[in-house]
Amino acid sequence: MSPSAQRIDVHQHVVPDFYLAQLERACIADAGGRALPHWSAESALELMDLIGTTTSILSVSTPGSGFLDDPGEATDLARRLNDHCAALTADHPGRFGFFATLPMPDTDASTEEAVRALDDLRADGVTLLANNRGTYLGSDGQDGLWRALNDRGAVVFVHPAELPAPPVEGIPAFAADFLLDTTRAAYLLVRNGIPRRHPDIRFILSHAGGFVPYSSHRMALTIANDTARSPLDVLDDFRSFYFDTALSSSPAALPTLLAFARPGHILFGSDWPFAPAPAAQYFASGLDGNVDAATLKAVNRTNAEALFPRLAATPPAPPSALPAPVRLRRAAQRTAARLVFKLLQPGTD
């Protein structure tokens, strides 16, 4: 977990104070079973320096602005979040970018805000929750949004939300349901031909795509049987997705992702601050210790540079000099994270 890893983190969340306050007023205290964290640019930069991240593409996690019943209020909140993220990016050049929040499931308002965010605010892409009030990505009625995004060659960061079903006691949504939610959205997007009809949209699936790499052939055969398409074409559509490594670079999950994803389609992700710093360190250590140097460089940075050319145009600044006590503390944290990762791997018996 070298501080000079120069990672580009495509899965880091922002929780502005005004957003946190609005969620609390709506009696929302968690997201997917994780308590809403307090966030600041300073704490984000500290975490980034700890795990060797030069740039983070910020996004708003579930529930986005969709918890507001009034469509106008949801749109206003999305606009305010996007203006806030654009200002953060301007205030910290080279350190932050952002995926714009869209007021789904209102596709007309979402299309309008996507155009504003991409054209005027220069967002790096947009965030779309896998489902919005039970309506999944890939469902009918979203063609106008897909056309606008395709016309702009947009990057779409797909993040899970809570399943539109009662939770199971004892199973927090982030631990299992989130993976199914992403998989459902990916299935419908492919089943209904969205990546094929809109090939200039680049979709990033959170958390290594949920169950997509593991269950891809099973899903492809099902879709082929349902649509009379070639299973190979369906698999090719699933492989058109990009995947981030957030909470997923374990010796069990990472080989499956590497075996399935197209070259250049795996990106680094931390899921901070919903994944606390020890978890971010744990999975960063897993990535660092389980791939070869060329793959590590690609996942850490060069794959993202190809997706976001502006990041390739400006070389990352060298890490700033830190006081000796800070350097020693962070070095100890990195060593501890590597040790914990090794200790928690299953034996060979």
PDB file of C-alpha atoms in Angstrom, residues 19-282:
ATOM      1  CA  TYR A  19     -27.133  16.683   2.724  1.00  0.00           C
ATOM      2  CA  LEU A  20     -26.577  14.902   6.026  1.00  0.00           C
ATOM      3  CA  ALA A  21     -28.907  17.375   7.734  1.00  0.00           C
ATOM      4  CA  GLN A  22     -31.614  16.831   5.112  1.00  0.00           C
ATOM      5  CA  LEU A  23     -31.384  13.049   5.512  1.00  0.00           C
ATOM      6  CA  GLU A  24     -31.651  13.401   9.274  1.00  0.00           C
ATOM      7  CA  ARG A  25     -34.748  15.574   8.888  1.00  0.00           C
ATOM      8  CA  ALA A  26     -36.253  12.758   6.846  1.00  0.00           C
ATOM      9  CA  CYS A  27     -35.395  10.333   9.702  1.00  0.00           C
ATOM     10  CA  ILE A  28     -32.802   8.543   7.559  1.00  0.00           C
ATOM     11  CA  ALA A  29     -29.908   7.533   9.783  1.00  0.00           C
ATOM     12  CA  ASP A  30     -28.121   4.987   7.621  1.00  0.00           C
ATOM     13  CA  ALA A  31     -27.468   3.895   4.059  1.00  0.00           C
ATOM     14  CA  GLY A  32     -27.790   0.178   3.467  1.00  0.00           C
ATOM     15  CA  GLY A  33     -27.295  -0.524   7.146  1.00  0.00           C
ATOM     16  CA  ARG A  34     -24.205   1.649   7.526  1.00  0.00           C
ATOM     17  CA  ALA A  35     -24.529   4.695   9.764  1.00  0.00           C
ATOM     18  CA  LEU A  36     -24.290   7.954   7.863  1.00  0.00           C
ATOM     19  CA  PRO A  37     -20.693   9.144   8.248  1.00  0.00           C
ATOM     20  CA  HIS A  38     -19.454  12.654   8.773  1.00  0.00           C
ATOM     21  CA  TRP A  39     -17.323  13.825   5.838  1.00  0.00           C
ATOM     22  CA  SER A  40     -14.908  16.645   5.171  1.00  0.00           C
ATOM     23  CA  ALA A  41     -12.478  17.375   2.383  1.00  0.00           C
ATOM     24  CA  GLU A  42      -9.661  17.270   4.929  1.00  0.00           C
ATOM     25  CA  SER A  43     -10.559  13.782   6.156  1.00  0.00           C
ATOM     26  CA  ALA A  44     -10.948  12.581   2.570  1.00  0.00           C
ATOM     27  CA  LEU A  45      -7.495  13.858   1.637  1.00  0.00           C
ATOM     28  CA  GLU A  46      -6.002  12.232   4.740  1.00  0.00           C
ATOM     29  CA  LEU A  47      -7.445   8.850   3.758  1.00  0.00           C
ATOM     30  CA  MET A  48      -6.285   9.320   0.184  1.00  0.00           C
ATOM     31  CA  ASP A  49      -2.739  10.067   1.307  1.00  0.00           C
ATOM     32  CA  LEU A  50      -2.808   7.022   3.592  1.00  0.00           C
ATOM     33  CA  ILE A  51      -3.656   4.550   0.809  1.00  0.00           C
ATOM     34  CA  GLY A  52      -1.768   6.286  -1.994  1.00  0.00           C
ATOM     35  CA  THR A  53      -4.660   7.906  -3.872  1.00  0.00           C
ATOM     36  CA  THR A  54      -3.944  11.022  -5.890  1.00  0.00           C
ATOM     37  CA  THR A  55      -7.450  11.643  -7.270  1.00  0.00           C
ATOM     38  CA  SER A  56     -10.911  10.575  -6.099  1.00  0.00           C
ATOM     39  CA  ILE A  57     -14.052  10.792  -8.220  1.00  0.00           C
ATOM     40  CA  LEU A  58     -16.691  11.674  -5.637  1.00  0.00           C
ATOM     41  CA  SER A  59     -20.275  10.455  -5.702  1.00  0.00           C
ATOM     42  CA  VAL A  60     -23.329  10.600  -3.473  1.00  0.00           C
ATOM     43  CA  SER A  61     -24.345   7.176  -2.197  1.00  0.00           C
ATOM     44  CA  THR A  62     -27.846   5.828  -1.753  1.00  0.00           C
ATOM     45  CA  PRO A  63     -30.472   7.247  -1.301  1.00  0.00           C
ATOM     46  CA  GLY A  64     -29.252  10.119  -3.514  1.00  0.00           C
ATOM     47  CA  SER A  65     -32.064  12.638  -3.800  1.00  0.00           C
ATOM     48  CA  GLY A  66     -34.752  10.016  -4.401  1.00  0.00           C
ATOM     49  CA  PHE A  67     -35.887   9.912  -0.773  1.00  0.00           C
ATOM     50  CA  LEU A  68     -37.746  13.195  -1.337  1.00  0.00           C
ATOM     51  CA  ASP A  69     -41.349  12.657  -2.375  1.00  0.00           C
ATOM     52  CA  ASP A  70     -41.660  15.967  -4.199  1.00  0.00           C
ATOM     53  CA  PRO A  71     -39.940  15.742  -7.630  1.00  0.00           C
ATOM     54  CA  GLY A  72     -39.096  19.450  -7.581  1.00  0.00           C
ATOM     55  CA  GLU A  73     -37.395  19.162  -4.186  1.00  0.00           C
ATOM     56  CA  ALA A  74     -35.452  16.110  -5.377  1.00  0.00           C
ATOM     57  CA  THR A  75     -34.257  18.012  -8.437  1.00  0.00           C
ATOM     58  CA  ASP A  76     -33.263  21.026  -6.346  1.00  0.00           C
ATOM     59  CA  LEU A  77     -31.256  18.806  -3.992  1.00  0.00           C
ATOM     60  CA  ALA A  78     -29.498  17.076  -6.899  1.00  0.00           C
ATOM     61  CA  ARG A  79     -28.550  20.449  -8.367  1.00  0.00           C
ATOM     62  CA  ARG A  80     -27.250  21.661  -5.017  1.00  0.00           C
ATOM     63  CA  LEU A  81     -25.168  18.503  -4.559  1.00  0.00           C
ATOM     64  CA  ASN A  82     -23.696  18.849  -8.043  1.00  0.00           C
ATOM     65  CA  ASP A  83     -22.847  22.511  -7.571  1.00  0.00           C
ATOM     66  CA  HIS A  84     -21.175  21.613  -4.277  1.00  0.00           C
ATOM     67  CA  CYS A  85     -19.096  18.842  -5.891  1.00  0.00           C
ATOM     68  CA  ALA A  86     -18.104  21.098  -8.779  1.00  0.00           C
ATOM     69  CA  ALA A  87     -16.843  23.662  -6.272  1.00  0.00           C
ATOM     70  CA  LEU A  88     -14.873  20.984  -4.396  1.00  0.00           C
ATOM     71  CA  THR A  89     -13.249  19.903  -7.633  1.00  0.00           C
ATOM     72  CA  ALA A  90     -12.316  23.495  -8.448  1.00  0.00           C
ATOM     73  CA  ASP A  91     -10.979  24.117  -4.938  1.00  0.00           C
ATOM     74  CA  HIS A  92      -8.784  20.985  -4.994  1.00  0.00           C
ATOM     75  CA  PRO A  93      -7.493  20.705  -8.578  1.00  0.00           C
ATOM     76  CA  GLY A  94      -6.168  17.262  -9.361  1.00  0.00           C
ATOM     77  CA  ARG A  95      -7.427  15.735  -6.126  1.00  0.00           C
ATOM     78  CA  PHE A  96     -11.175  15.494  -6.707  1.00  0.00           C
ATOM     79  CA  GLY A  97     -13.600  14.933  -9.550  1.00  0.00           C
ATOM     80  CA  PHE A  98     -17.267  13.990  -9.319  1.00  0.00           C
ATOM     81  CA  PHE A  99     -20.105  11.936 -10.690  1.00  0.00           C
ATOM     82  CA  ALA A 100     -23.260  14.034 -10.831  1.00  0.00           C
ATOM     83  CA  THR A 101     -26.337  13.086  -8.813  1.00  0.00           C
ATOM     84  CA  LEU A 102     -29.522  12.731 -10.880  1.00  0.00           C
ATOM     85  CA  PRO A 103     -33.072  13.001  -9.463  1.00  0.00           C
ATOM     86  CA  MET A 104     -34.231   9.555 -10.562  1.00  0.00           C
ATOM     87  CA  PRO A 105     -36.754   8.056 -11.094  1.00  0.00           C
ATOM     88  CA  ASP A 106     -37.831  11.288 -12.839  1.00  0.00           C
ATOM     89  CA  THR A 107     -36.123  10.613 -16.166  1.00  0.00           C
ATOM     90  CA  ASP A 108     -36.984  13.969 -17.738  1.00  0.00           C
ATOM     91  CA  ALA A 109     -35.533  15.939 -14.821  1.00  0.00           C
ATOM     92  CA  SER A 110     -32.576  13.536 -14.682  1.00  0.00           C
ATOM     93  CA  THR A 111     -31.845  14.064 -18.366  1.00  0.00           C
ATOM     94  CA  GLU A 112     -31.928  17.824 -17.926  1.00  0.00           C
ATOM     95  CA  GLU A 113     -29.632  17.697 -14.903  1.00  0.00           C
ATOM     96  CA  ALA A 114     -27.248  15.274 -16.614  1.00  0.00           C
ATOM     97  CA  VAL A 115     -26.888  17.686 -19.533  1.00  0.00           C
ATOM     98  CA  ARG A 116     -26.262  20.617 -17.157  1.00  0.00           C
ATOM     99  CA  ALA A 117     -23.758  18.709 -15.035  1.00  0.00           C
ATOM    100  CA  LEU A 118     -21.807  17.249 -17.953  1.00  0.00           C
ATOM    101  CA  ASP A 119     -21.863  20.297 -20.239  1.00  0.00           C
ATOM    102  CA  ASP A 120     -21.691  23.181 -17.774  1.00  0.00           C
ATOM    103  CA  LEU A 121     -20.192  21.795 -14.538  1.00  0.00           C
ATOM    104  CA  ARG A 122     -17.781  19.463 -16.373  1.00  0.00           C
ATOM    105  CA  ALA A 123     -18.712  16.465 -14.240  1.00  0.00           C
ATOM    106  CA  ASP A 124     -16.674  13.326 -14.879  1.00  0.00           C
ATOM    107  CA  GLY A 125     -19.888  11.331 -15.303  1.00  0.00           C
ATOM    108  CA  VAL A 126     -23.152  10.647 -13.530  1.00  0.00           C
ATOM    109  CA  THR A 127     -24.226   8.371 -10.693  1.00  0.00           C
ATOM    110  CA  LEU A 128     -27.277   6.182 -11.182  1.00  0.00           C
ATOM    111  CA  LEU A 129     -28.635   3.981  -8.410  1.00  0.00           C
ATOM    112  CA  ALA A 130     -29.377   0.433  -9.516  1.00  0.00           C
ATOM    113  CA  ASN A 131     -32.988   0.913  -8.515  1.00  0.00           C
ATOM    114  CA  ASN A 132     -34.957   4.041  -7.712  1.00  0.00           C
ATOM    115  CA  ARG A 133     -38.126   3.422  -5.700  1.00  0.00           C
ATOM    116  CA  GLY A 134     -38.254  -0.060  -7.189  1.00  0.00           C
ATOM    117  CA  THR A 135     -37.659   0.958 -10.825  1.00  0.00           C
ATOM    118  CA  TYR A 136     -34.436  -0.584 -12.109  1.00  0.00           C
ATOM    119  CA  LEU A 137     -32.000   0.759 -14.642  1.00  0.00           C
ATOM    120  CA  GLY A 138     -32.838  -0.783 -17.988  1.00  0.00           C
ATOM    121  CA  SER A 139     -36.580  -0.552 -17.433  1.00  0.00           C
ATOM    122  CA  ASP A 140     -38.927   1.019 -19.965  1.00  0.00           C
ATOM    123  CA  GLY A 141     -39.179   4.807 -20.184  1.00  0.00           C
ATOM    124  CA  GLN A 142     -35.496   5.679 -19.824  1.00  0.00           C
ATOM    125  CA  ASP A 143     -34.554   6.038 -23.509  1.00  0.00           C
ATOM    126  CA  GLY A 144     -34.281   9.842 -23.429  1.00  0.00           C
ATOM    127  CA  LEU A 145     -31.736   9.669 -20.629  1.00  0.00           C
ATOM    128  CA  TRP A 146     -29.697   6.984 -22.384  1.00  0.00           C
ATOM    129  CA  ARG A 147     -29.666   9.013 -25.610  1.00  0.00           C
ATOM    130  CA  ALA A 148     -28.405  12.137 -23.834  1.00  0.00           C
ATOM    131  CA  LEU A 149     -25.693  10.170 -22.046  1.00  0.00           C
ATOM    132  CA  ASN A 150     -24.669   8.312 -25.190  1.00  0.00           C
ATOM    133  CA  ASP A 151     -24.433  11.566 -27.179  1.00  0.00           C
ATOM    134  CA  ARG A 152     -21.896  12.792 -24.620  1.00  0.00           C
ATOM    135  CA  GLY A 153     -19.954   9.538 -24.286  1.00  0.00           C
ATOM    136  CA  ALA A 154     -20.749   9.710 -20.595  1.00  0.00           C
ATOM    137  CA  VAL A 155     -19.415   7.537 -17.806  1.00  0.00           C
ATOM    138  CA  VAL A 156     -22.234   6.130 -15.662  1.00  0.00           C
ATOM    139  CA  PHE A 157     -21.324   4.985 -12.160  1.00  0.00           C
ATOM    140  CA  VAL A 158     -23.905   2.386 -11.089  1.00  0.00           C
ATOM    141  CA  HIS A 159     -24.256   2.210  -7.309  1.00  0.00           C
ATOM    142  CA  PRO A 160     -26.582  -0.140  -5.435  1.00  0.00           C
ATOM    143  CA  ALA A 161     -29.529   0.922  -3.327  1.00  0.00           C
ATOM    144  CA  GLU A 162     -31.642  -1.017  -0.863  1.00  0.00           C
ATOM    145  CA  LEU A 163     -33.708  -3.742  -2.483  1.00  0.00           C
ATOM    146  CA  PRO A 164     -37.379  -2.936  -3.118  1.00  0.00           C
ATOM    147  CA  ALA A 165     -38.340  -5.670  -0.655  1.00  0.00           C
ATOM    148  CA  PRO A 166     -38.477  -6.049   3.120  1.00  0.00           C
ATOM    149  CA  PRO A 167     -35.032  -6.521   4.673  1.00  0.00           C
ATOM    150  CA  VAL A 168     -34.090  -9.815   6.291  1.00  0.00           C
ATOM    151  CA  GLU A 169     -33.422  -9.441   9.986  1.00  0.00           C
ATOM    152  CA  GLY A 170     -29.752  -9.821  10.778  1.00  0.00           C
ATOM    153  CA  ILE A 171     -28.530  -9.173   7.212  1.00  0.00           C
ATOM    154  CA  PRO A 172     -27.525  -5.534   6.610  1.00  0.00           C
ATOM    155  CA  ALA A 173     -28.200  -4.461   3.045  1.00  0.00           C
ATOM    156  CA  PHE A 174     -24.596  -3.451   2.347  1.00  0.00           C
ATOM    157  CA  ALA A 175     -23.358  -6.966   3.144  1.00  0.00           C
ATOM    158  CA  ALA A 176     -25.402  -8.912   0.589  1.00  0.00           C
ATOM    159  CA  ASP A 177     -28.410  -7.082  -0.873  1.00  0.00           C
ATOM    160  CA  PHE A 178     -26.252  -4.392  -2.466  1.00  0.00           C
ATOM    161  CA  LEU A 179     -24.495  -7.033  -4.565  1.00  0.00           C
ATOM    162  CA  LEU A 180     -27.813  -8.417  -5.779  1.00  0.00           C
ATOM    163  CA  ASP A 181     -29.128  -4.925  -6.526  1.00  0.00           C
ATOM    164  CA  THR A 182     -26.195  -4.156  -8.832  1.00  0.00           C
ATOM    165  CA  THR A 183     -26.550  -7.564 -10.488  1.00  0.00           C
ATOM    166  CA  ARG A 184     -30.264  -6.980 -11.142  1.00  0.00           C
ATOM    167  CA  ALA A 185     -29.521  -3.642 -12.830  1.00  0.00           C
ATOM    168  CA  ALA A 186     -26.736  -5.147 -14.951  1.00  0.00           C
ATOM    169  CA  TYR A 187     -29.009  -8.011 -15.984  1.00  0.00           C
ATOM    170  CA  LEU A 188     -31.822  -5.687 -17.104  1.00  0.00           C
ATOM    171  CA  LEU A 189     -29.442  -3.332 -18.905  1.00  0.00           C
ATOM    172  CA  VAL A 190     -28.080  -6.253 -20.915  1.00  0.00           C
ATOM    173  CA  ARG A 191     -31.437  -8.042 -21.272  1.00  0.00           C
ATOM    174  CA  ASN A 192     -33.027  -4.908 -22.728  1.00  0.00           C
ATOM    175  CA  GLY A 193     -30.103  -4.038 -24.985  1.00  0.00           C
ATOM    176  CA  ILE A 194     -29.013  -0.734 -23.437  1.00  0.00           C
ATOM    177  CA  PRO A 195     -25.215  -1.197 -23.817  1.00  0.00           C
ATOM    178  CA  ARG A 196     -25.670  -2.422 -27.397  1.00  0.00           C
ATOM    179  CA  ARG A 197     -27.991   0.426 -28.457  1.00  0.00           C
ATOM    180  CA  HIS A 198     -25.934   3.064 -26.658  1.00  0.00           C
ATOM    181  CA  PRO A 199     -22.322   1.893 -27.074  1.00  0.00           C
ATOM    182  CA  ASP A 200     -20.738   5.236 -26.176  1.00  0.00           C
ATOM    183  CA  ILE A 201     -21.957   5.067 -22.572  1.00  0.00           C
ATOM    184  CA  ARG A 202     -19.308   3.561 -20.291  1.00  0.00           C
ATOM    185  CA  PHE A 203     -20.938   1.841 -17.295  1.00  0.00           C
ATOM    186  CA  ILE A 204     -18.958   1.238 -14.084  1.00  0.00           C
ATOM    187  CA  LEU A 205     -20.464  -1.395 -11.784  1.00  0.00           C
ATOM    188  CA  SER A 206     -19.723  -0.968  -8.083  1.00  0.00           C
ATOM    189  CA  HIS A 207     -18.161  -3.634  -5.868  1.00  0.00           C
ATOM    190  CA  ALA A 208     -16.740  -5.727  -8.726  1.00  0.00           C
ATOM    191  CA  GLY A 209     -20.179  -5.883 -10.338  1.00  0.00           C
ATOM    192  CA  GLY A 210     -21.910  -7.638  -7.468  1.00  0.00           C
ATOM    193  CA  PHE A 211     -22.459 -11.211  -8.668  1.00  0.00           C
ATOM    194  CA  VAL A 212     -21.965 -10.430 -12.371  1.00  0.00           C
ATOM    195  CA  PRO A 213     -18.510 -11.995 -12.954  1.00  0.00           C
ATOM    196  CA  TYR A 214     -19.383 -15.112 -10.954  1.00  0.00           C
ATOM    197  CA  SER A 215     -22.824 -15.665 -12.502  1.00  0.00           C
ATOM    198  CA  SER A 216     -22.239 -14.186 -15.965  1.00  0.00           C
ATOM    199  CA  HIS A 217     -22.537 -17.432 -17.950  1.00  0.00           C
ATOM    200  CA  ARG A 218     -25.663 -18.483 -16.079  1.00  0.00           C
ATOM    201  CA  MET A 219     -27.257 -15.114 -16.777  1.00  0.00           C
ATOM    202  CA  ALA A 220     -26.099 -15.085 -20.401  1.00  0.00           C
ATOM    203  CA  LEU A 221     -27.702 -18.449 -21.144  1.00  0.00           C
ATOM    204  CA  THR A 222     -30.928 -17.288 -19.509  1.00  0.00           C
ATOM    205  CA  ILE A 223     -31.040 -14.071 -21.528  1.00  0.00           C
ATOM    206  CA  ALA A 224     -30.120 -15.893 -24.740  1.00  0.00           C
ATOM    207  CA  ASN A 225     -32.948 -18.366 -24.200  1.00  0.00           C
ATOM    208  CA  ASP A 226     -35.349 -15.497 -23.465  1.00  0.00           C
ATOM    209  CA  THR A 227     -34.372 -13.268 -26.392  1.00  0.00           C
ATOM    210  CA  ALA A 228     -33.029 -15.680 -29.056  1.00  0.00           C
ATOM    211  CA  ARG A 229     -29.712 -13.806 -28.998  1.00  0.00           C
ATOM    212  CA  SER A 230     -26.339 -15.511 -29.117  1.00  0.00           C
ATOM    213  CA  PRO A 231     -24.959 -16.334 -25.645  1.00  0.00           C
ATOM    214  CA  LEU A 232     -21.601 -15.030 -26.826  1.00  0.00           C
ATOM    215  CA  ASP A 233     -23.130 -11.664 -27.718  1.00  0.00           C
ATOM    216  CA  VAL A 234     -24.810 -11.490 -24.330  1.00  0.00           C
ATOM    217  CA  LEU A 235     -21.547 -12.294 -22.557  1.00  0.00           C
ATOM    218  CA  ASP A 236     -19.842  -9.623 -24.636  1.00  0.00           C
ATOM    219  CA  ASP A 237     -22.394  -7.105 -23.379  1.00  0.00           C
ATOM    220  CA  PHE A 238     -21.725  -8.085 -19.774  1.00  0.00           C
ATOM    221  CA  ARG A 239     -17.993  -7.737 -20.432  1.00  0.00           C
ATOM    222  CA  SER A 240     -18.538  -4.221 -21.800  1.00  0.00           C
ATOM    223  CA  PHE A 241     -19.035  -3.022 -18.216  1.00  0.00           C
ATOM    224  CA  TYR A 242     -16.244  -1.555 -16.120  1.00  0.00           C
ATOM    225  CA  PHE A 243     -15.833  -2.789 -12.549  1.00  0.00           C
ATOM    226  CA  ASP A 244     -14.391  -1.166  -9.443  1.00  0.00           C
ATOM    227  CA  THR A 245     -12.539  -3.037  -6.703  1.00  0.00           C
ATOM    228  CA  ALA A 246     -14.321  -1.477  -3.708  1.00  0.00           C
ATOM    229  CA  LEU A 247     -14.519  -4.074  -0.908  1.00  0.00           C
ATOM    230  CA  SER A 248     -13.758  -6.741  -3.506  1.00  0.00           C
ATOM    231  CA  SER A 249     -10.005  -7.263  -3.866  1.00  0.00           C
ATOM    232  CA  SER A 250      -9.862 -10.443  -1.806  1.00  0.00           C
ATOM    233  CA  PRO A 251      -8.119 -13.662  -2.883  1.00  0.00           C
ATOM    234  CA  ALA A 252     -11.582 -15.153  -3.442  1.00  0.00           C
ATOM    235  CA  ALA A 253     -13.224 -12.371  -5.474  1.00  0.00           C
ATOM    236  CA  LEU A 254     -10.334 -10.752  -7.325  1.00  0.00           C
ATOM    237  CA  PRO A 255      -9.320 -13.766  -9.480  1.00  0.00           C
ATOM    238  CA  THR A 256     -12.905 -14.130 -10.724  1.00  0.00           C
ATOM    239  CA  LEU A 257     -13.036 -10.462 -11.665  1.00  0.00           C
ATOM    240  CA  LEU A 258      -9.663 -10.603 -13.414  1.00  0.00           C
ATOM    241  CA  ALA A 259     -10.729 -13.708 -15.335  1.00  0.00           C
ATOM    242  CA  PHE A 260     -13.982 -12.134 -16.527  1.00  0.00           C
ATOM    243  CA  ALA A 261     -13.395  -8.416 -17.138  1.00  0.00           C
ATOM    244  CA  ARG A 262     -12.017  -7.082 -20.390  1.00  0.00           C
ATOM    245  CA  PRO A 263      -8.451  -5.762 -20.249  1.00  0.00           C
ATOM    246  CA  GLY A 264      -8.530  -2.171 -19.048  1.00  0.00           C
ATOM    247  CA  HIS A 265     -11.955  -2.481 -17.423  1.00  0.00           C
ATOM    248  CA  ILE A 266     -10.995  -2.833 -13.741  1.00  0.00           C
ATOM    249  CA  LEU A 267     -10.670   0.341 -11.673  1.00  0.00           C
ATOM    250  CA  PHE A 268      -9.616   1.039  -8.106  1.00  0.00           C
ATOM    251  CA  GLY A 269     -12.322   1.844  -5.570  1.00  0.00           C
ATOM    252  CA  SER A 270     -12.310   2.317  -1.799  1.00  0.00           C
ATOM    253  CA  ASP A 271     -15.977   3.020  -0.844  1.00  0.00           C
ATOM    254  CA  TRP A 272     -14.768   5.458   1.818  1.00  0.00           C
ATOM    255  CA  PRO A 273     -16.223   6.814   4.135  1.00  0.00           C
ATOM    256  CA  PHE A 274     -19.041   4.233   4.250  1.00  0.00           C
ATOM    257  CA  ALA A 275     -16.222   1.701   4.289  1.00  0.00           C
ATOM    258  CA  PRO A 276     -14.087   3.045   7.155  1.00  0.00           C
ATOM    259  CA  ALA A 277     -10.360   3.571   6.801  1.00  0.00           C
ATOM    260  CA  PRO A 278      -9.373   0.094   8.130  1.00  0.00           C
ATOM    261  CA  ALA A 279     -11.615  -1.562   5.520  1.00  0.00           C
ATOM    262  CA  ALA A 280     -10.215   0.647   2.756  1.00  0.00           C
ATOM    263  CA  GLN A 281      -6.696  -0.283   3.863  1.00  0.00           C
ATOM    264  CA  TYR A 282      -7.568  -3.975   4.107  1.00  0.00           C
TER     265      TYR A 282
END
